[in-house]
């Protein structure tokens, strides 16, 4: 039906006859002539309809915003003075010979140019209109290119694209499973997978050697700002590999992805142990573009006459850390109050600070509500953080977890507020994670998942589980975890030991993933892998503000689709067939509450 | 860890040192030397371990079937007389220097070479072992290549890979939806999509112009021999297209797929109207490799003195058809009885026949239980079907539906039994489908789905709905429907008319797909598409006998996974969180019943 996309038109086509199909983006009448900005997925082109071509003119005259037209015409250079160098098609226009109305359009609920004026709810409800915005089309096109590029790279490397089931068994992380009642097995349920983890390990046991899949995953959790109940993973697993193999392949994959899709040469990916990341940045996904670091000062604060500091400094699970901000002495009292409130979100009960006005003057040159308590150590403190005139030093003193979260977040916030970024892209690998973390009840939980291999042997793991490190690795970019993975346990005895340490008894283990434990006995190769969050990767690469911008039909934060009004009610017959009934009638509510 | 896959080794590598990783496929001890057939995904290579290399020998001596080994050694030519030209690696062997046991293996539940001796249940339960069979790895590798090839073709053609939701609203075909209770919206349910149909149409309304997705779809139905509750579609949609565009693109896609993956040049794809396919082959997916055709003989049978024939010949919905089988006069009475039983499966109450022994002798030369009733028309009948000496003619006489199904199936069965195939591959397009078919209650149902465009205008559709044809097309290969699609309705008034004809009232329509009806009002372009069943395509191309062979982790016919024992029971806490309870306790049952 068409000869060219609108966005393809340019000066080289002058005098050629073209056929366009698309939407009326804007319509203007000027000097008895109709100007139509015709839009398709590739761009916008200006069409001029002259009253001389009576039938075309009559049709153009009917056309309103978002009508669907087919236009045949001749390309010509725009007259001097009406050219628009900011538009790819801005040097030319199409003089219409024929205008056909393929479909009419009711007045849209919002004009594309004015989408900012309506709330996200309206746009999600009319998603098919919101997706017409060139920015949205571009983001999803970028997503398609990213998937394509990743696939091409992995297939080149011998990875096979293998599909794993969506209807499967409840996983170990079961609490957040979406369940699906079975009709053929009344009273039984499938679960939607939180990841293809177990299946990809089985594929390694089968000898597929290199597996990948761009896989849908599901998690029924209270949605934080930027999560979706269904999300997409670039899932990778390989056999007869060690950490370096997986890290090498996936780093090369991301590097060439940025090169080919964004024309960006990523810098080197440094390796950083988890402990160092927490110590220096208070985070296991540090944004290295921000040149601020935490400094440990516990040793200095053990004996100060200030319980807020000396308490955590002497506690096993406490931490006192300083965050020096170069030039930060110019922060106003109001700004500091604002940051104090901000760290409160993370549980910090306050935000101590010292402004370094003039170091040469000693204590006199410092401004601070707390410096009086630490006269004996202040010089050493200033030396340690490398304080210079004009700096401010913030402090966190609490349980280590709170200090890390609060100062880690403050560090990022200051980076944004003061625009401290030193680079556009800053990737790294975080490695040497602990195997376990303590939950509230002094029980150990897997920091990653219970199939992650430790870097020690069975005996050491049994005797000192809390100190064990894992063979896990996370790829971090600009403070976002792009992907994480590990070398898995391929040894049955080691897997049993890890389950014992986690307090998962034999019966529970068999119920949850007995088939994996079985598989490990029948000749499992050493193997490992990694999974990237595709949505987040696209979001970073496209500069989107929310994950919803890079998903064609996203859900809201209450896990509803405003467009289709899913989830919805179903008939009692349907429930009866599934052998279930509602516990209580659904409350009157809209899906988009 | 490895330098080569086992299957890559050949004479060009003689004297090189290689490192292999893989499984012990077979082990033999011969003349004090250990022979290991090492297997990985690429093939099998013979390794020789000599007692001279003491440590290697000791490890090889421990190794049992399916142990995981890493072997370093030197490639050498096999001695004369021990070469195996039937194996890609059969000219060489690896003389081991080092043998490392990476993992042990318990005795597998079945030997790969003897998989035929155990039932499919055992193999599905230990799927990770069954998948080790080279045939299984090859099938899934072929599947990966097919996906890759399809993606490459479509992306080359400007199709964008766009993901549509898995958690969505119950569709019009809702009765077979899998439902997912929502935790955040108690009493409400998501449905898993039976296809991305509505979303891909919305993407066209948004202007994406060319969409594709290799999409998981779900249907909770009583599983026929070869269906799966979750299946994979190659889903395609484009805007500003007509039938020829979609058929042209997808035919080219399949053609190049066969060329590149199987090195097969498919013959031309003829077009056949639905009515012709039913008349000549009794099927809307005829296997054209079989040179047998149905011939209408209603007119001849109207007045015969044989109610079984004259009844259907005079009934509006009846049909009398003949199926001539060249050389079929040699079929035994027992074989004919067998075929009579066979057509009974399709509801035929008998299978009349005439053997043509010697036409020149007139009635004397015919052998048949029924020819006596049709003396007056038998010559014309024989002429019409082109009967020659040695042929048999079978008859179907009943409601047209039964005749078509019975003789259509008999035709395929005869083709198999008598090996009548005239070609390896025989594709075609079936077109000009009816818009509607009558259900049992004289109500019209959509033959495809309610968004399929008719080939007539609104007025004609209103006045003569039963006779309307649709703009649908099916691609058929060797008697299997590979894919089906249509030009969709893009006009709101036409969509309303079709819904009216189907007896779907406004309220029902709004509840089920109001968002699509809305979208059609805001500037929907002309559009259409097609969906291929990937599983079936891979099955055909790989020569697999069942669809379960081309799916890594398939379900049984009772929609259960024997490996993971899904579906399974869940805790009452989980159900409570989802605001549902069981209607009755699950009966004691195994998932694989």
Short mmCIF file of C-alpha atoms in Angstrom, two decimals, chain A residues 210-586:
data_model
loop_
_atom_site.label_atom_id
_atom_site.label_comp_id
_atom_site.label_asym_id
_atom_site.label_seq_id
_atom_site.Cartn_x
_atom_site.Cartn_y
_atom_site.Cartn_z
CA UNK A 210 25.19 -23.45 26.51
CA UNK A 211 21.62 -22.27 27.04
CA UNK A 212 19.96 -18.92 26.79
CA UNK A 213 16.42 -17.66 26.77
CA UNK A 214 14.73 -14.29 26.85
CA UNK A 215 12.23 -15.50 29.40
CA UNK A 216 9.12 -14.15 31.04
CA UNK A 217 9.27 -14.35 34.83
CA UNK A 218 6.65 -13.56 37.44
CA UNK A 219 6.66 -12.32 41.00
CA UNK A 220 3.55 -11.51 42.97
CA UNK A 221 4.98 -8.95 45.35
CA UNK A 222 4.05 -5.57 46.63
CA UNK A 223 5.27 -3.54 43.76
CA UNK A 224 7.94 -1.08 44.57
CA UNK A 225 8.25 2.05 42.50
CA UNK A 226 9.69 0.26 39.57
CA UNK A 227 8.80 -3.40 39.49
CA UNK A 228 6.33 -5.27 37.35
CA UNK A 229 4.52 -8.51 38.21
CA UNK A 230 5.78 -9.98 34.96
CA UNK A 231 9.25 -9.12 33.78
CA UNK A 232 11.71 -10.34 31.23
CA UNK A 233 15.07 -11.94 31.88
CA UNK A 234 17.98 -12.60 29.58
CA UNK A 235 18.73 -15.96 31.08
CA UNK A 236 22.09 -17.63 30.48
CA UNK A 237 23.69 -20.87 31.66
CA UNK A 238 26.78 -22.78 30.58
CA UNK A 239 28.58 -25.95 31.57
CA UNK A 240 32.25 -26.63 32.27
CA UNK A 241 32.79 -23.02 33.20
CA UNK A 242 34.15 -20.95 36.03
CA UNK A 243 33.40 -17.42 37.12
CA UNK A 244 35.77 -15.92 34.59
CA UNK A 245 34.05 -17.64 31.68
CA UNK A 246 30.57 -16.37 32.47
CA UNK A 247 31.81 -12.92 33.41
CA UNK A 248 33.91 -12.74 30.29
CA UNK A 249 31.12 -13.75 27.93
CA UNK A 250 28.46 -11.54 29.48
CA UNK A 251 30.76 -8.54 29.79
CA UNK A 252 31.60 -8.89 26.12
CA UNK A 253 27.89 -9.17 25.36
CA UNK A 254 27.01 -5.95 27.18
CA UNK A 255 30.03 -4.18 25.75
CA UNK A 256 29.12 -4.96 22.16
CA UNK A 257 25.46 -4.21 22.86
CA UNK A 258 26.34 -0.67 23.92
CA UNK A 259 28.73 -0.36 21.01
CA UNK A 260 26.29 -1.48 18.36
CA UNK A 261 23.06 -0.04 19.69
CA UNK A 262 24.21 3.19 21.35
CA UNK A 263 27.64 3.63 19.76
CA UNK A 264 29.06 3.79 23.27
CA UNK A 265 32.40 2.29 24.23
CA UNK A 266 31.97 1.19 27.82
CA UNK A 267 35.00 1.62 30.08
CA UNK A 268 36.66 -1.36 31.79
CA UNK A 269 34.56 -3.34 34.27
CA UNK A 270 36.49 -3.26 37.54
CA UNK A 271 35.96 -6.08 40.06
CA UNK A 272 35.00 -5.15 43.57
CA UNK A 273 34.43 -7.50 46.50
CA UNK A 274 31.08 -7.16 48.19
CA UNK A 275 32.75 -6.17 51.47
CA UNK A 276 34.62 -3.33 49.79
CA UNK A 277 31.49 -2.10 48.02
CA UNK A 278 29.60 -1.99 51.30
CA UNK A 279 32.47 -0.35 53.11
CA UNK A 280 33.23 2.33 50.53
CA UNK A 281 29.76 2.93 49.10
CA UNK A 282 27.29 1.42 51.54
CA UNK A 283 25.81 -0.52 48.65
CA UNK A 284 26.34 -3.75 46.73
CA UNK A 285 25.49 -1.88 43.55
CA UNK A 286 27.53 1.29 43.84
CA UNK A 287 27.16 4.06 41.31
CA UNK A 288 30.83 4.70 40.58
CA UNK A 289 30.07 7.82 38.58
CA UNK A 290 29.77 9.65 41.89
CA UNK A 291 33.14 10.49 43.45
CA UNK A 292 31.98 10.23 47.07
CA UNK A 293 33.03 7.49 49.46
CA UNK A 294 32.25 6.34 52.96
CA UNK A 295 35.15 6.18 55.40
CA UNK A 296 35.16 3.90 58.43
CA UNK A 297 35.80 5.81 61.67
CA UNK A 298 34.67 3.23 64.25
CA UNK A 299 38.13 3.04 65.79
CA UNK A 300 38.19 6.79 66.37
CA UNK A 301 34.76 6.90 67.93
CA UNK A 302 35.01 4.06 70.44
CA UNK A 303 35.86 6.34 73.31
CA UNK A 304 34.18 9.63 72.42
CA UNK A 305 31.79 11.05 74.96
CA UNK A 306 28.86 10.81 72.56
CA UNK A 307 26.80 7.65 72.90
CA UNK A 308 25.25 8.06 69.46
CA UNK A 309 28.71 7.41 68.04
CA UNK A 310 30.46 5.38 70.74
CA UNK A 311 27.57 2.92 71.01
CA UNK A 312 27.65 1.71 67.39
CA UNK A 313 31.44 2.01 67.31
CA UNK A 314 31.68 -0.57 70.09
CA UNK A 315 28.81 -2.81 68.92
CA UNK A 316 29.49 -5.93 66.89
CA UNK A 317 26.87 -5.07 64.34
CA UNK A 318 27.42 -1.31 64.50
CA UNK A 319 29.15 1.03 62.15
CA UNK A 320 30.24 4.66 62.28
CA UNK A 321 31.11 6.05 58.88
CA UNK A 322 31.91 9.45 57.45
CA UNK A 323 30.95 10.79 54.05
CA UNK A 324 33.02 13.76 52.94
CA UNK A 325 31.55 16.02 50.30
CA UNK A 326 34.06 18.30 48.64
CA UNK A 327 32.75 21.88 48.62
CA UNK A 328 29.75 20.83 50.68
CA UNK A 329 30.29 23.47 53.37
CA UNK A 330 28.13 25.73 51.25
CA UNK A 331 25.06 23.60 51.91
CA UNK A 332 22.43 25.58 53.74
CA UNK A 333 20.91 24.59 57.04
CA UNK A 334 17.69 23.94 55.15
CA UNK A 335 19.40 21.61 52.74
CA UNK A 336 21.03 19.72 55.59
CA UNK A 337 17.63 19.40 57.28
CA UNK A 338 16.30 18.03 54.03
CA UNK A 339 19.04 15.41 53.89
CA UNK A 340 18.42 14.54 57.53
CA UNK A 341 14.82 13.81 56.65
CA UNK A 342 15.97 11.82 53.63
CA UNK A 343 18.24 9.49 55.59
CA UNK A 344 15.37 9.01 58.02
CA UNK A 345 13.60 7.05 55.28
CA UNK A 346 16.32 4.43 55.69
CA UNK A 347 15.99 4.33 59.46
CA UNK A 348 18.78 6.76 60.40
CA UNK A 349 17.83 8.67 63.53
CA UNK A 350 19.77 11.75 62.56
CA UNK A 351 22.52 13.11 60.33
CA UNK A 352 25.54 14.51 62.13
CA UNK A 353 27.84 16.81 60.16
CA UNK A 354 30.97 18.92 60.35
CA UNK A 355 31.59 21.85 58.04
CA UNK A 356 35.27 22.52 57.45
CA UNK A 357 35.46 26.27 57.07
CA UNK A 358 39.17 26.79 57.76
CA UNK A 359 41.23 23.80 58.83
CA UNK A 360 44.22 25.92 59.75
CA UNK A 361 42.23 27.40 62.61
CA UNK A 362 41.74 24.03 64.30
CA UNK A 363 38.45 23.55 66.14
CA UNK A 364 37.65 27.19 65.58
CA UNK A 365 37.59 26.60 61.87
CA UNK A 366 34.98 23.87 62.13
CA UNK A 367 31.23 24.33 62.34
CA UNK A 368 29.28 21.42 63.79
CA UNK A 369 26.80 20.45 66.47
CA UNK A 370 28.88 17.43 67.45
CA UNK A 371 32.53 18.34 67.15
CA UNK A 372 32.67 19.27 70.82
CA UNK A 373 32.34 15.57 71.72
CA UNK A 374 35.31 14.47 69.68
CA UNK A 375 37.98 17.06 70.23
CA UNK A 376 40.64 14.44 70.78
CA UNK A 377 40.11 12.65 67.49
CA UNK A 378 38.97 15.37 65.17
CA UNK A 379 42.36 16.02 63.58
CA UNK A 380 42.86 12.35 62.81
CA UNK A 381 39.32 12.22 61.47
CA UNK A 382 39.91 15.17 59.16
CA UNK A 383 43.16 13.66 57.95
CA UNK A 384 41.57 10.32 57.33
CA UNK A 385 38.77 11.68 55.16
CA UNK A 386 41.15 14.14 53.51
CA UNK A 387 39.05 17.15 54.50
CA UNK A 388 39.90 20.50 53.03
CA UNK A 389 38.48 23.94 53.53
CA UNK A 390 34.98 24.16 52.13
CA UNK A 391 34.10 20.51 52.64
CA UNK A 392 31.33 19.02 54.70
CA UNK A 393 31.50 15.66 56.43
CA UNK A 394 28.32 13.72 57.12
CA UNK A 395 28.16 10.88 59.60
CA UNK A 396 26.18 7.73 59.97
CA UNK A 397 26.25 5.82 63.26
CA UNK A 398 23.90 2.91 63.83
CA UNK A 399 23.59 -0.72 62.98
CA UNK A 400 25.83 -1.28 59.97
CA UNK A 401 22.85 -2.12 57.78
CA UNK A 402 21.19 1.22 58.52
CA UNK A 403 24.39 3.22 58.12
CA UNK A 404 25.06 1.59 54.78
CA UNK A 405 21.57 2.11 53.47
CA UNK A 406 21.30 5.67 54.73
CA UNK A 407 24.73 6.95 53.71
CA UNK A 408 24.65 4.86 50.53
CA UNK A 409 21.41 6.56 49.51
CA UNK A 410 22.63 9.97 50.65
CA UNK A 411 25.71 9.53 48.52
CA UNK A 412 23.57 8.95 45.42
CA UNK A 413 21.24 11.79 46.30
CA UNK A 414 24.16 14.20 46.73
CA UNK A 415 25.58 12.99 43.44
CA UNK A 416 22.32 13.93 41.72
CA UNK A 417 21.70 17.18 43.59
CA UNK A 418 25.22 18.50 43.16
CA UNK A 419 25.65 16.95 39.71
CA UNK A 420 28.88 15.26 40.68
CA UNK A 421 28.85 12.66 37.91
CA UNK A 422 32.28 12.03 36.48
CA UNK A 423 31.22 9.77 33.63
CA UNK A 424 28.17 8.80 31.60
CA UNK A 425 28.55 5.06 32.10
CA UNK A 426 30.28 3.29 34.92
CA UNK A 427 30.06 -0.51 35.01
CA UNK A 428 31.60 -2.89 37.51
CA UNK A 429 31.43 -6.44 38.79
CA UNK A 430 30.66 -7.02 42.43
CA UNK A 431 32.09 -10.37 43.58
CA UNK A 432 32.85 -12.38 46.72
CA UNK A 433 29.38 -12.13 48.15
CA UNK A 434 28.65 -13.82 51.47
CA UNK A 435 26.88 -17.16 51.02
CA UNK A 436 24.37 -16.34 53.72
CA UNK A 437 22.86 -13.46 55.59
CA UNK A 438 21.18 -13.62 58.94
CA UNK A 439 17.46 -13.10 59.03
CA UNK A 440 15.88 -11.47 62.09
CA UNK A 441 15.84 -14.75 64.00
CA UNK A 442 19.57 -15.45 63.72
CA UNK A 443 18.85 -18.05 61.07
CA UNK A 444 20.89 -18.07 57.90
CA UNK A 445 19.24 -17.28 54.56
CA UNK A 446 20.78 -17.67 51.13
CA UNK A 447 21.92 -14.26 49.93
CA UNK A 448 21.36 -15.36 46.32
CA UNK A 449 19.60 -18.74 46.09
CA UNK A 450 20.32 -22.13 47.61
CA UNK A 451 21.93 -23.46 44.41
CA UNK A 452 24.79 -20.97 44.49
CA UNK A 453 28.17 -22.60 45.01
CA UNK A 454 30.35 -21.52 47.93
CA UNK A 455 34.01 -20.80 47.33
CA UNK A 456 35.02 -23.15 50.15
CA UNK A 457 34.79 -26.90 50.59
CA UNK A 458 32.08 -28.89 52.37
CA UNK A 459 34.01 -29.13 55.66
CA UNK A 460 34.73 -25.43 55.90
CA UNK A 461 31.15 -24.62 55.03
CA UNK A 462 29.90 -26.87 57.79
CA UNK A 463 32.24 -25.47 60.39
CA UNK A 464 32.04 -21.75 59.52
CA UNK A 465 28.93 -21.18 57.45
CA UNK A 466 28.42 -17.54 58.41
CA UNK A 467 31.79 -16.52 57.02
CA UNK A 468 31.49 -18.44 53.75
CA UNK A 469 31.71 -16.54 50.50
CA UNK A 470 29.85 -17.57 47.37
CA UNK A 471 30.90 -17.85 43.75
CA UNK A 472 28.30 -15.24 42.80
CA UNK A 473 28.81 -12.12 40.74
CA UNK A 474 26.62 -9.13 39.95
CA UNK A 475 27.03 -6.81 37.02
CA UNK A 476 26.30 -3.24 38.07
CA UNK A 477 25.91 -0.22 35.83
CA UNK A 478 25.39 3.31 37.11
CA UNK A 479 24.15 2.07 40.45
CA UNK A 480 21.69 -0.40 38.94
CA UNK A 481 22.09 -4.16 39.16
CA UNK A 482 21.89 -5.21 35.51
CA UNK A 483 22.30 -8.88 36.20
CA UNK A 484 23.44 -11.42 38.69
CA UNK A 485 24.58 -14.97 38.63
CA UNK A 486 26.86 -17.57 40.07
CA UNK A 487 28.62 -20.83 39.63
CA UNK A 488 26.08 -23.40 40.84
CA UNK A 489 26.53 -26.38 43.07
CA UNK A 490 27.01 -29.47 40.90
CA UNK A 491 27.97 -31.75 43.76
CA UNK A 492 25.16 -33.55 45.53
CA UNK A 493 26.92 -33.60 48.92
CA UNK A 494 27.60 -29.87 48.75
CA UNK A 495 23.98 -29.19 47.86
CA UNK A 496 22.84 -31.21 50.86
CA UNK A 497 25.21 -29.30 53.13
CA UNK A 498 23.94 -25.94 51.95
CA UNK A 499 20.36 -27.04 52.52
CA UNK A 500 21.29 -28.20 56.02
CA UNK A 501 22.92 -24.87 56.81
CA UNK A 502 19.75 -23.16 55.61
CA UNK A 503 17.72 -25.35 57.93
CA UNK A 504 15.80 -26.92 55.05
CA UNK A 505 15.14 -30.50 56.05
CA UNK A 506 15.16 -33.46 53.71
CA UNK A 507 11.43 -33.65 53.35
CA UNK A 508 11.03 -29.96 52.60
CA UNK A 509 13.90 -30.12 50.13
CA UNK A 510 12.39 -33.11 48.35
CA UNK A 511 9.00 -31.45 48.14
CA UNK A 512 10.37 -28.24 46.78
CA UNK A 513 13.04 -29.37 44.35
CA UNK A 514 13.58 -33.07 44.74
CA UNK A 515 13.93 -33.40 40.99
CA UNK A 516 16.98 -31.13 41.03
CA UNK A 517 18.57 -33.06 43.88
CA UNK A 518 17.96 -36.26 41.92
CA UNK A 519 19.45 -34.75 38.80
CA UNK A 520 22.63 -33.80 40.66
CA UNK A 521 23.21 -37.50 41.34
CA UNK A 522 23.09 -38.58 37.72
CA UNK A 523 26.17 -36.82 36.39
CA UNK A 524 25.82 -33.04 36.72
CA UNK A 525 28.60 -31.04 35.09
CA UNK A 526 30.16 -27.99 36.71
CA UNK A 527 27.99 -25.12 35.53
CA UNK A 528 27.02 -21.55 36.14
CA UNK A 529 25.20 -18.67 34.61
CA UNK A 530 23.70 -15.27 34.91
CA UNK A 531 20.40 -13.50 34.36
CA UNK A 532 19.96 -9.93 33.21
CA UNK A 533 16.83 -7.91 33.78
CA UNK A 534 15.89 -6.91 30.24
CA UNK A 535 13.38 -4.27 31.30
CA UNK A 536 15.95 -2.48 33.43
CA UNK A 537 18.61 -2.76 30.75
CA UNK A 538 16.31 -1.17 28.18
CA UNK A 539 15.34 1.49 30.68
CA UNK A 540 18.97 2.44 31.29
CA UNK A 541 19.88 2.36 27.61
CA UNK A 542 16.84 4.38 26.53
CA UNK A 543 17.04 6.89 29.35
CA UNK A 544 13.47 6.07 30.39
CA UNK A 545 12.28 7.35 33.75
CA UNK A 546 10.15 4.35 34.67
CA UNK A 547 10.09 0.72 33.67
CA UNK A 548 6.55 1.22 32.38
CA UNK A 549 7.92 3.28 29.50
CA UNK A 550 9.82 0.33 28.06
CA UNK A 551 6.99 -2.23 28.30
CA UNK A 552 4.27 -2.14 25.66
CA UNK A 553 1.42 -2.99 28.03
CA UNK A 554 2.61 -2.49 31.61
CA UNK A 555 0.76 -2.96 34.86
CA UNK A 556 0.27 -0.28 37.49
CA UNK A 557 1.86 -0.42 40.91
CA UNK A 558 -1.21 -2.28 42.14
CA UNK A 559 -0.56 -4.92 39.44
CA UNK A 560 -3.50 -3.97 37.29
CA UNK A 561 -3.78 -3.25 33.57
CA UNK A 562 -5.84 -0.09 33.13
CA UNK A 563 -6.29 -0.78 29.42
CA UNK A 564 -7.87 -4.22 29.61
CA UNK A 565 -9.09 -3.86 33.19
CA UNK A 566 -7.26 -7.00 34.19
CA UNK A 567 -7.53 -8.64 36.62
CA UNK A 568 -11.30 -8.99 36.41
CA UNK A 569 -14.14 -10.98 37.79
CA UNK A 570 -14.93 -14.40 36.39
CA UNK A 571 -18.09 -16.44 36.45
CA UNK A 572 -18.88 -18.84 39.25
CA UNK A 573 -19.12 -21.60 36.62
CA UNK A 574 -15.51 -21.01 35.72
CA UNK A 575 -14.47 -21.21 39.37
CA UNK A 576 -16.53 -24.34 39.87
CA UNK A 577 -14.74 -26.03 37.00
CA UNK A 578 -11.48 -25.20 38.72
CA UNK A 579 -12.72 -26.59 42.02
CA UNK A 580 -12.27 -23.31 43.85
CA UNK A 581 -14.54 -20.70 45.37
CA UNK A 582 -13.98 -17.21 46.62
CA UNK A 583 -13.35 -16.81 50.32
CA UNK A 584 -15.28 -13.56 50.27
CA UNK A 585 -16.92 -11.67 47.46
CA UNK A 586 -14.69 -9.22 45.70
#
